[in-house]
PDB file of C-alpha atoms in Angstrom:
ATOM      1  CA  UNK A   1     -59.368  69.623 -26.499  1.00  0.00           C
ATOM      2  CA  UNK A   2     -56.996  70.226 -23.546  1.00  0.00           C
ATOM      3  CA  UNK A   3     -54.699  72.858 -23.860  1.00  0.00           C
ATOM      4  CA  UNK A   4     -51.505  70.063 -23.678  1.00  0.00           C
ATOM      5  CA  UNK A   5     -52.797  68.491 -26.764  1.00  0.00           C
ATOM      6  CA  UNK A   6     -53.465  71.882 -28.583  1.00  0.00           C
ATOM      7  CA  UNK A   7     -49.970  72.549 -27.683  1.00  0.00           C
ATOM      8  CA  UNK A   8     -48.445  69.202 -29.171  1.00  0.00           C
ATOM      9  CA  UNK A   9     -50.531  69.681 -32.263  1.00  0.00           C
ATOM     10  CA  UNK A  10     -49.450  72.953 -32.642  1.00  0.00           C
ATOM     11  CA  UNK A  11     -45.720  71.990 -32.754  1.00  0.00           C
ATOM     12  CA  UNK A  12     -46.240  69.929 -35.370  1.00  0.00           C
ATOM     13  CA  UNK A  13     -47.836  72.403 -37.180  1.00  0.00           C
ATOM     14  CA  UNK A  14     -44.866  74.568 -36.772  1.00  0.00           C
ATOM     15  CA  UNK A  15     -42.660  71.917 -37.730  1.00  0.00           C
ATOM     16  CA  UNK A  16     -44.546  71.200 -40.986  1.00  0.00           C
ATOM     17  CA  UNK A  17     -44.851  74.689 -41.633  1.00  0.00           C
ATOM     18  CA  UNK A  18     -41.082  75.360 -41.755  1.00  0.00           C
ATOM     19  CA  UNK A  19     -40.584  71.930 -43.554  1.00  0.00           C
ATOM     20  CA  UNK A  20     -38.582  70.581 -40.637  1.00  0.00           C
ATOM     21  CA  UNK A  21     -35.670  73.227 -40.592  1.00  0.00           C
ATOM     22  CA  UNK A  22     -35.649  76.670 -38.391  1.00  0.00           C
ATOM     23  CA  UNK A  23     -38.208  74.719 -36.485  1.00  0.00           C
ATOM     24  CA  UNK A  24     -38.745  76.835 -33.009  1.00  0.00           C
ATOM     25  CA  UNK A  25     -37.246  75.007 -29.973  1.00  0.00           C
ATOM     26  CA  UNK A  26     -40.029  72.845 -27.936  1.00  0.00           C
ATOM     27  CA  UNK A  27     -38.882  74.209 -23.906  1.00  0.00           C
ATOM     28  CA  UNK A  28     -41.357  71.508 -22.278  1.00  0.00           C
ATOM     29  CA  UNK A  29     -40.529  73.086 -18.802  1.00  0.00           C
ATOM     30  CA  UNK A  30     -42.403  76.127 -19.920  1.00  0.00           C
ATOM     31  CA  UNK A  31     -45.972  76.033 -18.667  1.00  0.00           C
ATOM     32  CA  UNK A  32     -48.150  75.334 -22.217  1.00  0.00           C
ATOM     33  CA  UNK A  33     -49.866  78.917 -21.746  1.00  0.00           C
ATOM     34  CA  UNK A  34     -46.638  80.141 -21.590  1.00  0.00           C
ATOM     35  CA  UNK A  35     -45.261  78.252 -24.363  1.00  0.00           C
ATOM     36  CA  UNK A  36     -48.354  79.670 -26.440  1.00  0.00           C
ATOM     37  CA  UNK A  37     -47.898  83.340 -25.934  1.00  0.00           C
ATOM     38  CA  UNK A  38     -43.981  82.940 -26.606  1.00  0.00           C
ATOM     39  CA  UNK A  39     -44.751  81.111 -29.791  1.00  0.00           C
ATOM     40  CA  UNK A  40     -47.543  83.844 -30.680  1.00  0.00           C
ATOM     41  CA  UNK A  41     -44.557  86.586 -30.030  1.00  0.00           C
ATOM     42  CA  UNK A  42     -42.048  84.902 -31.915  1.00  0.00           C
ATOM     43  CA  UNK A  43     -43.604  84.113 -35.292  1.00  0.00           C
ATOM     44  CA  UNK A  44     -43.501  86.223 -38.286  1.00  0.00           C
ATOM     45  CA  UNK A  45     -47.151  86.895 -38.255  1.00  0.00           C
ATOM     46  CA  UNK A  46     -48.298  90.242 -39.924  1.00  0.00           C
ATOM     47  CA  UNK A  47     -50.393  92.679 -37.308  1.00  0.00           C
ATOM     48  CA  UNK A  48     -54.130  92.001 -38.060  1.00  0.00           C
ATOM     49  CA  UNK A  49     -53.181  88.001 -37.267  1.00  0.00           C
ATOM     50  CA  UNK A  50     -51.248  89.161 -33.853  1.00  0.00           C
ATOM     51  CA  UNK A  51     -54.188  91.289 -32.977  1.00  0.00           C
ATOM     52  CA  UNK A  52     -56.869  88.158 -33.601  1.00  0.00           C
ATOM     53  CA  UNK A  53     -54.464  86.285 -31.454  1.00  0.00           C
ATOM     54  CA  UNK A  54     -54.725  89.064 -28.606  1.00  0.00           C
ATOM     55  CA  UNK A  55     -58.646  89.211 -29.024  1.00  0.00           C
ATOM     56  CA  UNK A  56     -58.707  85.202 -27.959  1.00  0.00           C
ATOM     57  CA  UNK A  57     -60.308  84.727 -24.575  1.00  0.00           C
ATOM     58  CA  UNK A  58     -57.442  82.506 -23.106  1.00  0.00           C
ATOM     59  CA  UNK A  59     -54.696  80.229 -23.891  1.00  0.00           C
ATOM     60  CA  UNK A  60     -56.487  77.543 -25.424  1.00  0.00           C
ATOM     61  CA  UNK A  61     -58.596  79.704 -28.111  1.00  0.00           C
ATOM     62  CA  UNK A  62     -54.930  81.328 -28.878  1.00  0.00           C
ATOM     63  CA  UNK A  63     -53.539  77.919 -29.763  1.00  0.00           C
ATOM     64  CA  UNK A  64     -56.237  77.178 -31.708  1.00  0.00           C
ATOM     65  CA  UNK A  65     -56.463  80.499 -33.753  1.00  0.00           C
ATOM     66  CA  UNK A  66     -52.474  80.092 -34.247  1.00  0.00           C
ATOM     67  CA  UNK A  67     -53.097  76.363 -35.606  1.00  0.00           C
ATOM     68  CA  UNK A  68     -55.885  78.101 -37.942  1.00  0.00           C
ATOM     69  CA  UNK A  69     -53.437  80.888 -39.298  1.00  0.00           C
ATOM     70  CA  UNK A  70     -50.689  78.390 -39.681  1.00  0.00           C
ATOM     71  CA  UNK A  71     -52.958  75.941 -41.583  1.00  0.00           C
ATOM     72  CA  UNK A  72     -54.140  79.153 -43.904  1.00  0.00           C
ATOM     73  CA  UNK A  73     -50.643  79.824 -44.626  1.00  0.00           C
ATOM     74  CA  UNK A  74     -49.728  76.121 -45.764  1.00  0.00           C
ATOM     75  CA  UNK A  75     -53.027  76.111 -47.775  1.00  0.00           C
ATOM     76  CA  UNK A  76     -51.792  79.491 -49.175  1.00  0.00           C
ATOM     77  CA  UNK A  77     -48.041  77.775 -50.007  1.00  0.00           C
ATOM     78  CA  UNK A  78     -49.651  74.998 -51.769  1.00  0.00           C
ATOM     79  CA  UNK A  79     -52.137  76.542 -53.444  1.00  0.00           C
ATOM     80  CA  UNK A  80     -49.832  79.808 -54.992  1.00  0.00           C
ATOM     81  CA  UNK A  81     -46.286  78.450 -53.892  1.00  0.00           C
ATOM     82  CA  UNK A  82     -45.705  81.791 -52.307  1.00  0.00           C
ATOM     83  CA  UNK A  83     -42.407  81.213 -49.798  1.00  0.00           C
ATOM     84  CA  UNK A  84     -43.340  84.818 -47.991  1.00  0.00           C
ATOM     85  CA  UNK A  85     -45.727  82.586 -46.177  1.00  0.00           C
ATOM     86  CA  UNK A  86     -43.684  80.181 -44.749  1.00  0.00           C
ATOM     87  CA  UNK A  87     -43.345  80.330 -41.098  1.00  0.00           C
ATOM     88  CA  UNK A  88     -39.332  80.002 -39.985  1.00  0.00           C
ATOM     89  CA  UNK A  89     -38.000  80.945 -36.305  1.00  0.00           C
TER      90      UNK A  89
END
């Protein structure tokens, strides 16, 4: 998986994950390794996720490990309806 398509995917995931309002702004002059980190800054994520994001070996495993923890916390929504895990920016 290129990192462009990780990146695409990933804004979707975002956009489901805020249920299409507060979605963060796509800037698709920013470089996607920069688009990753700033997305990884940006999100309400609690420390032990930021740190497995800073543990990735590059850009690519970030995006994927943010698509994972995004993914968790819709499973988490729909499974116990708990709105603390929504992801808004």
């Amino acid at each position: 998986e290129s990192l462009s398509a990780a990146r695409a995917a990933l804004v979707d995931d975002v956009a489901r994950a805020a249920d299409g309002s507060g979605v963060a702004a796509v800037q698709p002059e920013l470089p996607d390794d920069v688009f990753v980190n700033a997305l990884c800054q940006s999100l309400p994520l609690e420390p032990l996720e930021l740190q497995s994001l800073l543990d990735c070996a590059g850009p690519l495993e970030r995006c994927q490990r943010l698509r994972a923890l995004i993914e968790f916390r819709l499973l988490e929504r729909s499974a116990y309806g708990r709105a603390g895990s929504e992801l808004r920016h």
